[in-house]
């Protein structure tokens, strides 16, 4: 007799994340081993001829990759998942898997900027046309779908400006027209937004952010439903995609603590965002979890929680004053990426083509980490003092 195994499908998401991928652990260890491997040996010529073993070659899967694939599919609630070397490679591989010359892509105007670069460069060169659409389009996306539209791509909330999309309405219209729906689900980490329950066919994440959670690895994840899985898997394998063993392990490790980390990111971010909203220097706080914030109603309808990333539009002030604010902060680092344990602040200027974005003053994006929110608030208070001391 050995101990019985939990039926994960019946358990709370927090419990599932603790159990995720653990079937691959051996010898009584809690965690699976990290397999570094290229060659996999076959015991007999016959077994080589018919490939009659679970693992055949490093790039084709290891116990480490299978463990994290299972875990990510469990987080997202999808059929199966694959790991890639970065979030951007996950986006580009997913798009290339479903688009060919002559096809049309509907891309949300608030998409992560390097993904826009990929569409306007490499995809365009392949003869794939991209039309950018208003993130708030909802059901009216139907009017933009063409006979050759293969993919409708969403990102919600939108990069930087945090528009919440009506994914169910968009997916419904896309499916009616025979297109598939992909979403960049990085903000919710797949834990707070269940993309497949809202009609998405593919959910993509920069695992670099919350799944890894400690700013110490790059990772991309693509999770598919059963219908899109074979075509995506084929493209993934023929493009030779795979991710590094240690980075996959760090992703799996991050997943076990995702629920508790996100809960604290949200609690801290709500407190800091509320405080920012009360400041005279602030025009708007773009955080869908705040009551009355843009996108709050849709967020409340569709999301189970909010992560620690939001943006702020300041009232008009000089560039020198905005820089003085950033330079005075000591707990908020300044740099790209987010989703780690530490707080960040970065200025931004959105790139748009289908919609207009105007702000009266400078825009900052904050990632609220796991520090005490009171310490973060005093740090921001110092920043505002520096801002006000400038012309
Ligand atoms: C960071 C990010 C990506 C890209 O991830 P990398 O791992 O840096 O390539 C994609 N989408 C969103 C929303 C991101 O924030």
PDB file of N, CA and C in Angstrom, residues 70-127:
ATOM      1  N   UNK A  70       2.843  20.314 -17.134  1.00  0.00           N
ATOM      2  CA  UNK A  70       1.627  19.904 -16.423  1.00  0.00           C
ATOM      3  C   UNK A  70       1.181  20.965 -15.439  1.00  0.00           C
ATOM      4  N   UNK A  71       2.164  21.529 -14.743  1.00  0.00           N
ATOM      5  CA  UNK A  71       1.843  22.536 -13.727  1.00  0.00           C
ATOM      6  C   UNK A  71       1.238  23.789 -14.367  1.00  0.00           C
ATOM      7  N   UNK A  72       1.819  24.243 -15.473  1.00  0.00           N
ATOM      8  CA  UNK A  72       1.309  25.454 -16.132  1.00  0.00           C
ATOM      9  C   UNK A  72      -0.091  25.198 -16.698  1.00  0.00           C
ATOM     10  N   UNK A  73      -0.287  24.024 -17.305  1.00  0.00           N
ATOM     11  CA  UNK A  73      -1.622  23.700 -17.833  1.00  0.00           C
ATOM     12  C   UNK A  73      -2.646  23.690 -16.701  1.00  0.00           C
ATOM     13  N   UNK A  74      -2.216  23.257 -15.522  1.00  0.00           N
ATOM     14  CA  UNK A  74      -3.107  23.231 -14.357  1.00  0.00           C
ATOM     15  C   UNK A  74      -3.426  24.651 -13.880  1.00  0.00           C
ATOM     16  N   UNK A  75      -2.404  25.512 -13.822  1.00  0.00           N
ATOM     17  CA  UNK A  75      -2.627  26.908 -13.426  1.00  0.00           C
ATOM     18  C   UNK A  75      -3.646  27.542 -14.363  1.00  0.00           C
ATOM     19  N   UNK A  76      -3.449  27.350 -15.673  1.00  0.00           N
ATOM     20  CA  UNK A  76      -4.272  28.032 -16.674  1.00  0.00           C
ATOM     21  C   UNK A  76      -5.628  27.353 -16.881  1.00  0.00           C
ATOM     22  N   UNK A  77      -5.731  26.101 -16.493  1.00  0.00           N
ATOM     23  CA  UNK A  77      -6.962  25.364 -16.765  1.00  0.00           C
ATOM     24  C   UNK A  77      -7.077  24.958 -18.227  1.00  0.00           C
ATOM     25  N   UNK A  78      -5.930  24.729 -18.883  1.00  0.00           N
ATOM     26  CA  UNK A  78      -5.933  24.339 -20.293  1.00  0.00           C
ATOM     27  C   UNK A  78      -5.642  22.859 -20.475  1.00  0.00           C
ATOM     28  N   UNK A  79      -5.571  22.459 -21.738  1.00  0.00           N
ATOM     29  CA  UNK A  79      -5.378  21.048 -22.085  1.00  0.00           C
ATOM     30  C   UNK A  79      -3.916  20.626 -21.897  1.00  0.00           C
ATOM     31  N   UNK A  80      -2.998  21.448 -22.432  1.00  0.00           N
ATOM     32  CA  UNK A  80      -1.577  21.120 -22.331  1.00  0.00           C
ATOM     33  C   UNK A  80      -0.762  22.393 -22.581  1.00  0.00           C
ATOM     34  N   UNK A  81       0.498  22.384 -22.162  1.00  0.00           N
ATOM     35  CA  UNK A  81       1.313  23.602 -22.259  1.00  0.00           C
ATOM     36  C   UNK A  81       2.724  23.274 -22.718  1.00  0.00           C
ATOM     37  N   UNK A  82       3.386  24.277 -23.277  1.00  0.00           N
ATOM     38  CA  UNK A  82       4.799  24.162 -23.650  1.00  0.00           C
ATOM     39  C   UNK A  82       5.566  25.355 -23.107  1.00  0.00           C
ATOM     40  N   UNK A  83       6.856  25.126 -22.822  1.00  0.00           N
ATOM     41  CA  UNK A  83       7.737  26.160 -22.261  1.00  0.00           C
ATOM     42  C   UNK A  83       8.677  26.675 -23.356  1.00  0.00           C
ATOM     43  N   UNK A  84       8.911  27.968 -23.355  1.00  0.00           N
ATOM     44  CA  UNK A  84       9.800  28.584 -24.354  1.00  0.00           C
ATOM     45  C   UNK A  84      10.779  29.508 -23.637  1.00  0.00           C
ATOM     46  N   UNK A  85      11.843  29.921 -24.349  1.00  0.00           N
ATOM     47  CA  UNK A  85      12.914  30.649 -23.655  1.00  0.00           C
ATOM     48  C   UNK A  85      12.556  32.050 -23.163  1.00  0.00           C
ATOM     49  N   UNK A  86      11.460  32.635 -23.630  1.00  0.00           N
ATOM     50  CA  UNK A  86      11.052  33.951 -23.120  1.00  0.00           C
ATOM     51  C   UNK A  86       9.573  34.145 -23.431  1.00  0.00           C
ATOM     52  N   UNK A  87       8.998  35.148 -22.822  1.00  0.00           N
ATOM     53  CA  UNK A  87       7.606  35.463 -23.113  1.00  0.00           C
ATOM     54  C   UNK A  87       7.427  35.853 -24.568  1.00  0.00           C
ATOM     55  N   UNK A  88       8.388  36.628 -25.090  1.00  0.00           N
ATOM     56  CA  UNK A  88       8.279  37.062 -26.479  1.00  0.00           C
ATOM     57  C   UNK A  88       8.360  35.882 -27.442  1.00  0.00           C
ATOM     58  N   UNK A  89       9.205  34.904 -27.146  1.00  0.00           N
ATOM     59  CA  UNK A  89       9.273  33.730 -28.034  1.00  0.00           C
ATOM     60  C   UNK A  89       7.976  32.925 -27.950  1.00  0.00           C
ATOM     61  N   UNK A  90       7.312  32.958 -26.816  1.00  0.00           N
ATOM     62  CA  UNK A  90       6.009  32.284 -26.703  1.00  0.00           C
ATOM     63  C   UNK A  90       4.992  32.970 -27.622  1.00  0.00           C
ATOM     64  N   UNK A  91       5.009  34.307 -27.622  1.00  0.00           N
ATOM     65  CA  UNK A  91       4.076  35.072 -28.462  1.00  0.00           C
ATOM     66  C   UNK A  91       4.355  34.806 -29.940  1.00  0.00           C
ATOM     67  N   UNK A  92       5.631  34.922 -30.345  1.00  0.00           N
ATOM     68  CA  UNK A  92       5.945  34.794 -31.766  1.00  0.00           C
ATOM     69  C   UNK A  92       5.712  33.365 -32.252  1.00  0.00           C
ATOM     70  N   UNK A  93       6.027  32.381 -31.435  1.00  0.00           N
ATOM     71  CA  UNK A  93       5.831  30.986 -31.855  1.00  0.00           C
ATOM     72  C   UNK A  93       4.340  30.664 -31.973  1.00  0.00           C
ATOM     73  N   UNK A  94       3.551  31.159 -31.034  1.00  0.00           N
ATOM     74  CA  UNK A  94       2.105  30.904 -31.101  1.00  0.00           C
ATOM     75  C   UNK A  94       1.518  31.545 -32.362  1.00  0.00           C
ATOM     76  N   UNK A  95       1.944  32.770 -32.667  1.00  0.00           N
ATOM     77  CA  UNK A  95       1.402  33.437 -33.861  1.00  0.00           C
ATOM     78  C   UNK A  95       1.831  32.705 -35.132  1.00  0.00           C
ATOM     79  N   UNK A  96       3.103  32.332 -35.215  1.00  0.00           N
ATOM     80  CA  UNK A  96       3.592  31.646 -36.417  1.00  0.00           C
ATOM     81  C   UNK A  96       2.946  30.276 -36.597  1.00  0.00           C
ATOM     82  N   UNK A  97       2.516  29.679 -35.478  1.00  0.00           N
ATOM     83  CA  UNK A  97       1.892  28.350 -35.570  1.00  0.00           C
ATOM     84  C   UNK A  97       0.549  28.412 -36.292  1.00  0.00           C
ATOM     85  N   UNK A  98      -0.106  29.569 -36.261  1.00  0.00           N
ATOM     86  CA  UNK A  98      -1.472  29.626 -36.802  1.00  0.00           C
ATOM     87  C   UNK A  98      -1.642  30.589 -37.971  1.00  0.00           C
ATOM     88  N   UNK A  99      -0.582  31.313 -38.341  1.00  0.00           N
ATOM     89  CA  UNK A  99      -0.697  32.277 -39.435  1.00  0.00           C
ATOM     90  C   UNK A  99       0.209  31.883 -40.587  1.00  0.00           C
ATOM     91  N   UNK A 100      -0.303  32.037 -41.793  1.00  0.00           N
ATOM     92  CA  UNK A 100       0.533  31.814 -42.969  1.00  0.00           C
ATOM     93  C   UNK A 100       0.323  32.967 -43.938  1.00  0.00           C
ATOM     94  N   UNK A 101       1.132  32.997 -44.963  1.00  0.00           N
ATOM     95  CA  UNK A 101       1.084  34.062 -45.958  1.00  0.00           C
ATOM     96  C   UNK A 101      -0.347  34.266 -46.457  1.00  0.00           C
ATOM     97  N   UNK A 102      -0.785  35.532 -46.491  1.00  0.00           N
ATOM     98  CA  UNK A 102      -2.138  35.833 -46.956  1.00  0.00           C
ATOM     99  C   UNK A 102      -3.170  35.904 -45.832  1.00  0.00           C
ATOM    100  N   UNK A 103      -2.767  35.488 -44.619  1.00  0.00           N
ATOM    101  CA  UNK A 103      -3.701  35.533 -43.487  1.00  0.00           C
ATOM    102  C   UNK A 103      -3.743  36.925 -42.868  1.00  0.00           C
ATOM    103  N   UNK A 104      -4.769  37.120 -42.083  1.00  0.00           N
ATOM    104  CA  UNK A 104      -4.993  38.406 -41.407  1.00  0.00           C
ATOM    105  C   UNK A 104      -5.061  38.179 -39.899  1.00  0.00           C
ATOM    106  N   UNK A 105      -4.421  39.085 -39.172  1.00  0.00           N
ATOM    107  CA  UNK A 105      -4.371  39.021 -37.702  1.00  0.00           C
ATOM    108  C   UNK A 105      -5.024  40.266 -37.131  1.00  0.00           C
ATOM    109  N   UNK A 106      -5.930  40.078 -36.173  1.00  0.00           N
ATOM    110  CA  UNK A 106      -6.492  41.213 -35.431  1.00  0.00           C
ATOM    111  C   UNK A 106      -5.754  41.294 -34.099  1.00  0.00           C
ATOM    112  N   UNK A 107      -5.032  42.370 -33.931  1.00  0.00           N
ATOM    113  CA  UNK A 107      -4.147  42.517 -32.770  1.00  0.00           C
ATOM    114  C   UNK A 107      -4.608  43.693 -31.919  1.00  0.00           C
ATOM    115  N   UNK A 108      -4.685  43.470 -30.623  1.00  0.00           N
ATOM    116  CA  UNK A 108      -5.139  44.542 -29.730  1.00  0.00           C
ATOM    117  C   UNK A 108      -4.111  45.691 -29.731  1.00  0.00           C
ATOM    118  N   UNK A 109      -4.628  46.905 -29.758  1.00  0.00           N
ATOM    119  CA  UNK A 109      -3.767  48.087 -29.900  1.00  0.00           C
ATOM    120  C   UNK A 109      -2.877  48.304 -28.665  1.00  0.00           C
ATOM    121  N   UNK A 110      -3.244  47.697 -27.548  1.00  0.00           N
ATOM    122  CA  UNK A 110      -2.483  47.882 -26.303  1.00  0.00           C
ATOM    123  C   UNK A 110      -1.501  46.734 -26.066  1.00  0.00           C
ATOM    124  N   UNK A 111      -1.180  46.013 -27.125  1.00  0.00           N
ATOM    125  CA  UNK A 111      -0.313  44.839 -26.958  1.00  0.00           C
ATOM    126  C   UNK A 111       1.088  45.247 -26.482  1.00  0.00           C
ATOM    127  N   UNK A 112       1.710  44.354 -25.754  1.00  0.00           N
ATOM    128  CA  UNK A 112       3.111  44.464 -25.339  1.00  0.00           C
ATOM    129  C   UNK A 112       3.954  44.907 -26.545  1.00  0.00           C
ATOM    130  N   UNK A 113       4.698  45.974 -26.400  1.00  0.00           N
ATOM    131  CA  UNK A 113       5.320  46.627 -27.556  1.00  0.00           C
ATOM    132  C   UNK A 113       6.189  45.706 -28.431  1.00  0.00           C
ATOM    133  N   UNK A 114       7.058  44.866 -27.879  1.00  0.00           N
ATOM    134  CA  UNK A 114       7.848  43.986 -28.759  1.00  0.00           C
ATOM    135  C   UNK A 114       6.997  43.031 -29.597  1.00  0.00           C
ATOM    136  N   UNK A 115       5.796  42.716 -29.160  1.00  0.00           N
ATOM    137  CA  UNK A 115       4.902  41.882 -29.982  1.00  0.00           C
ATOM    138  C   UNK A 115       4.414  42.685 -31.190  1.00  0.00           C
ATOM    139  N   UNK A 116       4.172  43.972 -30.980  1.00  0.00           N
ATOM    140  CA  UNK A 116       3.802  44.856 -32.098  1.00  0.00           C
ATOM    141  C   UNK A 116       4.956  44.910 -33.115  1.00  0.00           C
ATOM    142  N   UNK A 117       6.155  45.014 -32.607  1.00  0.00           N
ATOM    143  CA  UNK A 117       7.337  45.033 -33.468  1.00  0.00           C
ATOM    144  C   UNK A 117       7.402  43.759 -34.323  1.00  0.00           C
ATOM    145  N   UNK A 118       7.107  42.631 -33.708  1.00  0.00           N
ATOM    146  CA  UNK A 118       7.120  41.345 -34.421  1.00  0.00           C
ATOM    147  C   UNK A 118       6.075  41.336 -35.548  1.00  0.00           C
ATOM    148  N   UNK A 119       4.891  41.854 -35.265  1.00  0.00           N
ATOM    149  CA  UNK A 119       3.820  41.878 -36.274  1.00  0.00           C
ATOM    150  C   UNK A 119       4.188  42.813 -37.426  1.00  0.00           C
ATOM    151  N   UNK A 120       4.708  44.000 -37.080  1.00  0.00           N
ATOM    152  CA  UNK A 120       4.997  45.008 -38.101  1.00  0.00           C
ATOM    153  C   UNK A 120       6.269  44.688 -38.886  1.00  0.00           C
ATOM    154  N   UNK A 121       7.076  43.793 -38.381  1.00  0.00           N
ATOM    155  CA  UNK A 121       8.325  43.436 -39.047  1.00  0.00           C
ATOM    156  C   UNK A 121       8.235  42.057 -39.677  1.00  0.00           C
ATOM    157  N   UNK A 122       8.536  41.047 -38.869  1.00  0.00           N
ATOM    158  CA  UNK A 122       8.647  39.697 -39.415  1.00  0.00           C
ATOM    159  C   UNK A 122       7.331  39.180 -40.025  1.00  0.00           C
ATOM    160  N   UNK A 123       6.227  39.363 -39.340  1.00  0.00           N
ATOM    161  CA  UNK A 123       4.952  38.862 -39.894  1.00  0.00           C
ATOM    162  C   UNK A 123       4.593  39.575 -41.186  1.00  0.00           C
ATOM    163  N   UNK A 124       4.816  40.884 -41.197  1.00  0.00           N
ATOM    164  CA  UNK A 124       4.511  41.655 -42.403  1.00  0.00           C
ATOM    165  C   UNK A 124       5.346  41.130 -43.576  1.00  0.00           C
ATOM    166  N   UNK A 125       6.620  40.877 -43.315  1.00  0.00           N
ATOM    167  CA  UNK A 125       7.519  40.358 -44.338  1.00  0.00           C
ATOM    168  C   UNK A 125       7.072  39.012 -44.879  1.00  0.00           C
ATOM    169  N   UNK A 126       6.358  38.251 -44.067  1.00  0.00           N
ATOM    170  CA  UNK A 126       5.861  36.949 -44.511  1.00  0.00           C
ATOM    171  C   UNK A 126       4.530  37.060 -45.251  1.00  0.00           C
ATOM    172  N   UNK A 127       4.044  38.300 -45.394  1.00  0.00           N
ATOM    173  CA  UNK A 127       2.773  38.471 -46.098  1.00  0.00           C
ATOM    174  C   UNK A 127       1.568  38.255 -45.194  1.00  0.00           C
TER     175      UNK A 127
END
